[in-house]
Tab-separated table of C-alpha atoms in Angstrom:
chain	number	residue	atom	x	y	z
A	1455	MET	CA	-7.155	-8.832	-4.776
A	1456	VAL	CA	-4.077	-6.645	-4.821
A	1457	ALA	CA	-0.970	-6.855	-2.709
A	1458	ALA	CA	1.657	-4.345	-1.781
A	1459	THR	CA	4.956	-4.272	-0.014
A	1460	GLU	CA	6.449	-1.301	1.790
A	1461	ARG	CA	10.086	-0.568	2.535
A	1462	ALA	CA	11.236	2.418	4.607
A	1463	ASP	CA	14.623	3.927	5.379
A	1464	ALA	CA	16.007	7.343	6.306
A	1465	GLY	CA	13.458	9.858	5.110
A	1466	ALA	CA	12.129	7.719	2.252
A	1467	SER	CA	9.598	4.940	1.778
A	1468	THR	CA	8.485	2.830	-1.154
A	1469	VAL	CA	5.291	0.895	-1.886
A	1470	VAL	CA	4.886	-1.558	-4.773
A	1471	LEU	CA	1.280	-2.044	-5.903
A	1472	ALA	CA	0.500	-5.095	-8.032
A	1473	GLY	CA	-2.720	-5.967	-9.805
A	1474	ALA	CA	-3.091	-2.499	-11.323
A	1475	GLU	CA	-4.006	-1.810	-14.921
A	1476	ALA	CA	-1.100	-1.646	-17.369
A	1477	VAL	CA	0.718	1.669	-17.558
A	1478	PRO	CA	-1.520	4.392	-19.034
A	1479	ARG	CA	-0.289	6.764	-21.746
A	1480	SER	CA	0.152	9.737	-19.439
A	1481	ALA	CA	-0.330	8.083	-16.038
A	1482	SER	CA	-2.644	10.814	-14.817
A	1483	LEU	CA	-3.696	10.048	-11.267
A	1484	THR	CA	-6.867	12.088	-11.825
A	1485	GLY	CA	-7.758	10.730	-15.254
A	1486	PRO	CA	-10.120	7.879	-16.206
A	1487	SER	CA	-7.436	5.225	-15.692
A	1488	ALA	CA	-6.968	6.191	-12.045
A	1489	SER	CA	-10.137	4.392	-10.997
A	1490	ARG	CA	-8.813	1.143	-12.479
A	1491	LEU	CA	-5.442	1.087	-10.758
A	1492	GLY	CA	-6.685	-1.255	-8.070
A	1493	GLU	CA	-7.341	-0.733	-4.369
A	1494	LEU	CA	-4.505	-0.930	-1.844
A	1495	VAL	CA	-5.832	-3.332	0.793
A	1496	SER	CA	-2.728	-4.217	2.785
A	1497	ILE	CA	0.914	-3.278	3.329
A	1498	THR	CA	3.294	-6.019	4.387
A	1499	PRO	CA	6.853	-5.237	5.624
A	1500	VAL	CA	9.543	-7.188	3.825
A	1501	ALA	CA	12.641	-8.155	5.822
A	1502	GLY	CA	15.983	-7.581	4.174
A	1503	THR	CA	17.046	-11.170	4.875
A	1504	THR	CA	14.069	-12.827	3.160
A	1505	ALA	CA	15.203	-15.419	0.647
A	1506	ALA	CA	14.574	-14.309	-2.930
A	1507	SER	CA	11.910	-16.404	-4.650
A	1508	GLY	CA	11.076	-15.963	-8.334
A	1509	ALA	CA	8.453	-13.353	-7.498
A	1510	GLU	CA	10.736	-11.559	-5.053
A	1511	HIS	CA	13.476	-11.447	-7.672
A	1512	CYS	CA	11.130	-9.550	-9.998
A	1513	ARG	CA	9.873	-7.122	-7.369
A	1514	PRO	CA	10.927	-3.550	-8.261
A	1515	GLN	CA	12.932	-1.654	-5.655
A	1516	MET	CA	13.103	2.136	-5.671
A	1517	ASP	CA	15.174	4.566	-3.627
A	1518	LEU	CA	14.543	8.314	-3.485
A	1519	SER	CA	17.004	10.817	-2.059
A	1520	ALA	CA	17.100	14.604	-1.830
A	1521	ALA	CA	19.800	16.293	-3.911
A	1522	SER	CA	21.095	19.850	-4.043
A	1523	GLY	CA	18.973	22.463	-5.773
A	1524	ALA	CA	15.729	20.907	-4.482
A	1525	MET	CA	16.129	17.903	-6.767
A	1526	ILE	CA	15.151	14.264	-6.309
A	1527	LEU	CA	17.488	11.434	-7.267
A	1528	LEU	CA	15.449	8.362	-8.217
A	1529	SER	CA	17.243	5.016	-8.363
A	1530	MET	CA	15.296	1.883	-9.254
A	1531	SER	CA	16.054	-1.762	-9.835
A	1532	ALA	CA	13.459	-3.758	-11.792
A	1533	PRO	CA	15.207	-6.954	-12.995
A	1534	CYS	CA	12.128	-8.198	-14.857
A	1535	ASN	CA	11.399	-4.858	-16.536
A	1536	ARG	CA	14.434	-4.539	-18.766
A	1537	ASN	CA	14.611	-1.925	-21.515
A	1538	GLU	CA	10.962	-0.966	-20.930
A	1539	ARG	CA	8.924	2.209	-21.147
A	1540	ILE	CA	7.858	3.618	-17.799
A	1541	ILE	CA	6.018	6.733	-16.636
A	1542	ILE	CA	7.331	8.840	-13.753
A	1543	ARG	CA	4.836	11.138	-12.043
A	1544	HIS	CA	5.282	13.669	-9.237
A	1545	SER	CA	2.644	16.194	-8.097
A	1546	GLY	CA	1.110	16.505	-11.579
A	1547	LEU	CA	4.413	16.377	-13.482
A	1548	SER	CA	4.608	13.396	-15.869
A	1549	PHE	CA	7.265	12.108	-18.253
A	1550	THR	CA	8.476	8.861	-19.793
A	1551	ALA	CA	11.756	7.062	-19.226
A	1552	ARG	CA	13.270	3.745	-20.256
A	1553	THR	CA	14.915	1.198	-17.995
A	1554	GLU	CA	18.419	-0.021	-18.808
A	1555	PRO	CA	19.023	-3.493	-20.314
A	1556	ASN	CA	19.576	-4.781	-16.754
A	1557	GLY	CA	16.358	-3.186	-15.468
A	1558	SER	CA	18.031	-0.334	-13.592
A	1559	LEU	CA	17.094	3.337	-13.788
A	1560	ARG	CA	18.553	6.595	-12.442
A	1561	VAL	CA	16.637	9.824	-12.970
A	1562	LEU	CA	17.072	13.328	-11.571
A	1563	LEU	CA	13.882	15.382	-11.314
A	1564	PRO	CA	12.875	18.628	-9.592
A	1565	ALA	CA	10.939	18.409	-6.338
A	1566	LEU	CA	7.683	20.365	-6.441
A	1567	LYS	CA	6.771	19.830	-2.775
A	1568	PRO	CA	8.842	19.411	0.411
A	1569	GLU	CA	7.068	16.110	1.077
A	1570	ALA	CA	7.578	14.645	-2.367
A	1571	MET	CA	5.540	11.672	-3.551
A	1572	VAL	CA	6.804	9.930	-6.686
A	1573	ALA	CA	4.939	7.268	-8.673
A	1574	VAL	CA	6.560	4.980	-11.244
A	1575	TYR	CA	4.270	3.051	-13.595
A	1576	LEU	CA	5.762	-0.146	-15.036
A	1577	ALA	CA	4.549	-1.994	-18.107
A	1578	ASP	CA	3.573	-5.153	-16.194
A	1579	ALA	CA	0.858	-3.439	-14.107
A	1580	HIS	CA	3.122	-2.576	-11.173
A	1581	LEU	CA	2.885	0.850	-9.597
A	1582	VAL	CA	5.860	1.797	-7.413
A	1583	LEU	CA	5.212	4.637	-4.963
A	1584	GLY	CA	7.873	6.499	-3.027
A	1585	LYS	CA	8.123	9.449	-0.655
A	1586	VAL	CA	11.090	11.606	0.287
A	1587	GLU	CA	11.574	14.819	2.276
A	1588	VAL	CA	13.014	17.709	0.232
A	1589	PRO	CA	12.786	20.794	2.520
A	1590	GLU	CA	14.636	22.957	-0.020
A	1591	ALA	CA	11.682	22.677	-2.418
A	1592	ALA	CA	9.810	25.323	-0.402
A	1593	SER	CA	12.517	27.839	-1.400
A	1594	TYR	CA	11.936	27.416	-5.153
A	1595	ALA	CA	9.210	28.449	-7.588
A	1596	ARG	CA	8.666	26.086	-10.508
A	1597	TYR	CA	6.442	25.964	-13.562
A	1598	ALA	CA	6.135	22.632	-15.357
A	1599	VAL	CA	4.438	21.651	-18.587
A	1600	SER	CA	3.973	18.069	-19.808
A	1601	TRP	CA	2.743	16.958	-23.224
A	1602	GLU	CA	2.526	13.871	-25.404
A	1603	TRP	CA	4.695	13.260	-28.434
A	1604	PRO	CA	4.540	13.740	-31.464
A	1605	ALA	CA	3.935	17.346	-30.412
A	1606	GLU	CA	7.228	19.271	-30.402
A	1607	LEU	CA	7.128	21.933	-27.705
A	1608	GLU	CA	9.965	24.082	-26.384
A	1609	LEU	CA	9.554	26.086	-23.176
A	1610	ARG	CA	11.565	29.333	-23.098
A	1611	ALA	CA	12.115	31.913	-20.382
A	1612	SER	CA	13.175	35.511	-21.055
A	1613	ASP	CA	14.490	37.413	-18.051
A	1614	GLY	CA	16.163	40.713	-18.893
A	1615	ASP	CA	18.955	39.960	-21.340
A	1616	ARG	CA	18.879	36.232	-20.587
A	1617	LEU	CA	17.090	33.621	-22.706
A	1618	LEU	CA	16.769	30.173	-21.132
A	1619	VAL	CA	15.958	26.976	-23.014
A	1620	GLY	CA	15.633	23.405	-21.857
A	1621	THR	CA	18.699	21.433	-20.768
A	1622	PRO	CA	18.928	17.939	-19.207
A	1623	ALA	CA	18.646	17.719	-15.430
A	1624	SER	CA	22.018	17.833	-13.682
A	1625	LEU	CA	23.496	18.585	-10.289
A	1626	GLY	CA	25.439	21.786	-9.794
A	1627	ALA	CA	23.665	23.603	-12.637
A	1628	GLN	CA	22.531	27.229	-12.448
A	1629	ALA	CA	19.686	27.812	-10.013
A	1630	GLN	CA	17.575	29.586	-12.646
A	1631	ARG	CA	17.059	27.175	-15.516
A	1632	ILE	CA	14.675	25.108	-17.620
A	1633	ILE	CA	14.948	21.365	-17.005
A	1634	SER	CA	14.135	18.945	-19.837
A	1635	LEU	CA	12.604	15.596	-18.846
A	1636	GLY	CA	11.397	12.584	-20.778
A	1637	THR	CA	12.688	10.253	-23.471
A	1638	LYS	CA	11.381	9.999	-27.037
A	1639	ASP	CA	12.655	6.504	-27.875
A	1640	VAL	CA	9.665	4.717	-26.332
A	1641	GLN	CA	6.095	4.090	-27.399
A	1642	ALA	CA	3.782	7.068	-26.720
A	1643	PRO	CA	6.440	9.397	-25.271
A	1644	VAL	CA	5.495	11.992	-22.655
A	1645	MET	CA	7.840	14.961	-22.413
A	1646	ALA	CA	8.151	17.764	-19.863
A	1647	HIS	CA	9.953	21.052	-19.298
A	1648	VAL	CA	10.270	22.689	-15.881
A	1649	TYR	CA	11.244	26.317	-15.320
A	1650	SER	CA	12.935	26.587	-11.928
A	1651	VAL	CA	14.031	29.678	-10.007
A	1652	PRO	CA	14.872	30.314	-6.329
A	1653	GLY	CA	12.295	32.464	-4.558
A	1654	SER	CA	8.631	32.697	-3.663
A	1655	ASP	CA	7.351	33.211	-7.244
A	1656	LEU	CA	8.453	33.077	-10.867
A	1657	GLY	CA	9.818	36.621	-10.703
A	1658	SER	CA	9.980	38.774	-13.822
A	1659	ALA	CA	10.648	35.977	-16.316
A	1660	ASP	CA	8.403	35.838	-19.392
A	1661	LEU	CA	7.519	32.209	-20.145
A	1662	THR	CA	6.562	31.240	-23.686
A	1663	GLY	CA	6.180	27.986	-25.564
A	1664	GLU	CA	7.190	27.313	-29.144
A	1665	LEU	CA	5.071	24.561	-30.675
A	1666	ARG	CA	6.420	23.332	-33.992
A	1667	ILE	CA	3.668	22.446	-36.447
A	1668	THR	CA	4.512	19.128	-38.104
A	1669	PRO	CA	2.561	16.660	-40.278
A	1670	ALA	CA	2.233	14.463	-37.172
A	1671	SER	CA	0.701	17.205	-35.003
A	1672	CYS	CA	-1.156	19.526	-37.394
A	1673	GLY	CA	-4.925	19.667	-37.086
A	1674	ARG	CA	-4.881	17.973	-33.674
A	1675	THR	CA	-5.830	19.190	-30.222
A	1676	LEU	CA	-2.822	19.164	-27.923
A	1677	ARG	CA	-3.314	18.635	-24.187
A	1678	LEU	CA	-0.926	20.434	-21.874
A	1679	ASP	CA	-0.691	19.486	-18.211
A	1680	THR	CA	0.781	22.438	-16.298
A	1681	VAL	CA	1.923	22.651	-12.690
A	1682	TYR	CA	2.831	25.733	-10.700
A	1683	ALA	CA	4.730	25.150	-7.448
A	1684	ALA	CA	5.786	27.836	-4.965
A	1685	GLY	CA	6.314	27.913	-1.219
A	1686	GLY	CA	5.652	24.194	-0.958
A	1687	GLU	CA	2.179	24.463	-2.534
A	1688	VAL	CA	1.176	23.088	-5.932
A	1689	SER	CA	-1.623	23.951	-8.355
A	1690	MET	CA	-2.385	21.979	-11.526
A	1691	ARG	CA	-4.226	22.790	-14.737
A	1692	GLU	CA	-5.098	20.930	-17.911
A	1693	GLN	CA	-5.209	23.048	-21.050
A	1694	GLU	CA	-6.005	22.269	-24.662
A	1695	VAL	CA	-4.348	23.891	-27.663
A	1696	ALA	CA	-5.818	23.591	-31.172
A	1697	VAL	CA	-2.914	23.073	-33.576
A	1698	PRO	CA	-3.512	24.721	-36.982
A	1699	LEU	CA	-4.599	22.532	-39.862
A	1700	CYS	CA	-2.128	20.730	-42.034
A	1701	GLY	CA	-0.597	22.893	-44.721
A	1702	THR	CA	1.237	25.058	-42.205
A	1703	ALA	CA	3.845	22.394	-41.397
A	1704	GLY	CA	7.166	23.951	-40.454
A	1705	ASP	CA	5.545	26.995	-38.841
A	1706	ILE	CA	5.718	27.683	-35.121
A	1707	LEU	CA	2.757	28.409	-32.875
A	1708	LEU	CA	3.685	30.676	-29.976
A	1709	LEU	CA	2.077	30.048	-26.581
A	1710	LYS	CA	2.446	33.282	-24.644
A	1711	ASN	CA	2.373	34.153	-20.946
A	1712	LEU	CA	2.450	30.558	-19.797
A	1713	GLY	CA	3.108	31.612	-16.236
A	1714	ALA	CA	-0.259	33.395	-16.199
A	1715	ASP	CA	-3.153	32.646	-18.564
A	1716	LEU	CA	-2.386	30.709	-21.725
A	1717	LYS	CA	-2.588	32.956	-24.778
A	1718	LEU	CA	-2.016	32.093	-28.411
A	1719	SER	CA	-0.539	34.059	-31.253
A	1720	ALA	CA	-0.724	33.366	-34.965
A	1721	PRO	CA	1.900	31.096	-36.560
A	1722	LYS	CA	4.981	32.828	-37.844
């Protein structure tokens, strides 16, 4: 038996699903763990004046709001999930974050669809779902890649005489940029980079990835989850990259033409 609560306000709604399996490594909604998340059987409105019992005190609360540049501002309060690893997922984009010592969290992420669904996986088998309208997202093209640490990947975009590298998400930044998401100081980190540009497609930018070969990643097969969003539509792919055997640590494997088909070049 699972239970859920739903809370709605101006343009946003949130559902908390309990009884799900503990947070998966990458929180893929299409992966094997998705079938074990539990079935949503009922949604019960919760009045704002309800007295807070022990269980109510622990119930996570999430607010989503649209921000400039087709961004989503996620604010969450989870008093019983303090300083914990969580997974944030939106339209195929995944990355890890950590709650503050008081259980709060504020994250800025790019919207990939005008009707943006966001899922937050907590360590105690709670899944918090939210939805927010971001009409401006239809005016942007975005290419996202997510991967699991200890792989060290850097997405780069070359456009004319400009070279873009990942920077933390922020408001008021340049419209054409690469947004870095994810935190490494948690167990099984999931990182992501998102190239974002106004328009109906990625334009003339050449997207490449630089994968650093380290003793922790050499000889492994790296899974990349990629998302292409344009005009309010999203397509997702899962790709595998064979990292060269150990002995080449310190070299860099170039992943070319990421905006089209994934191509590899020899380490340099």
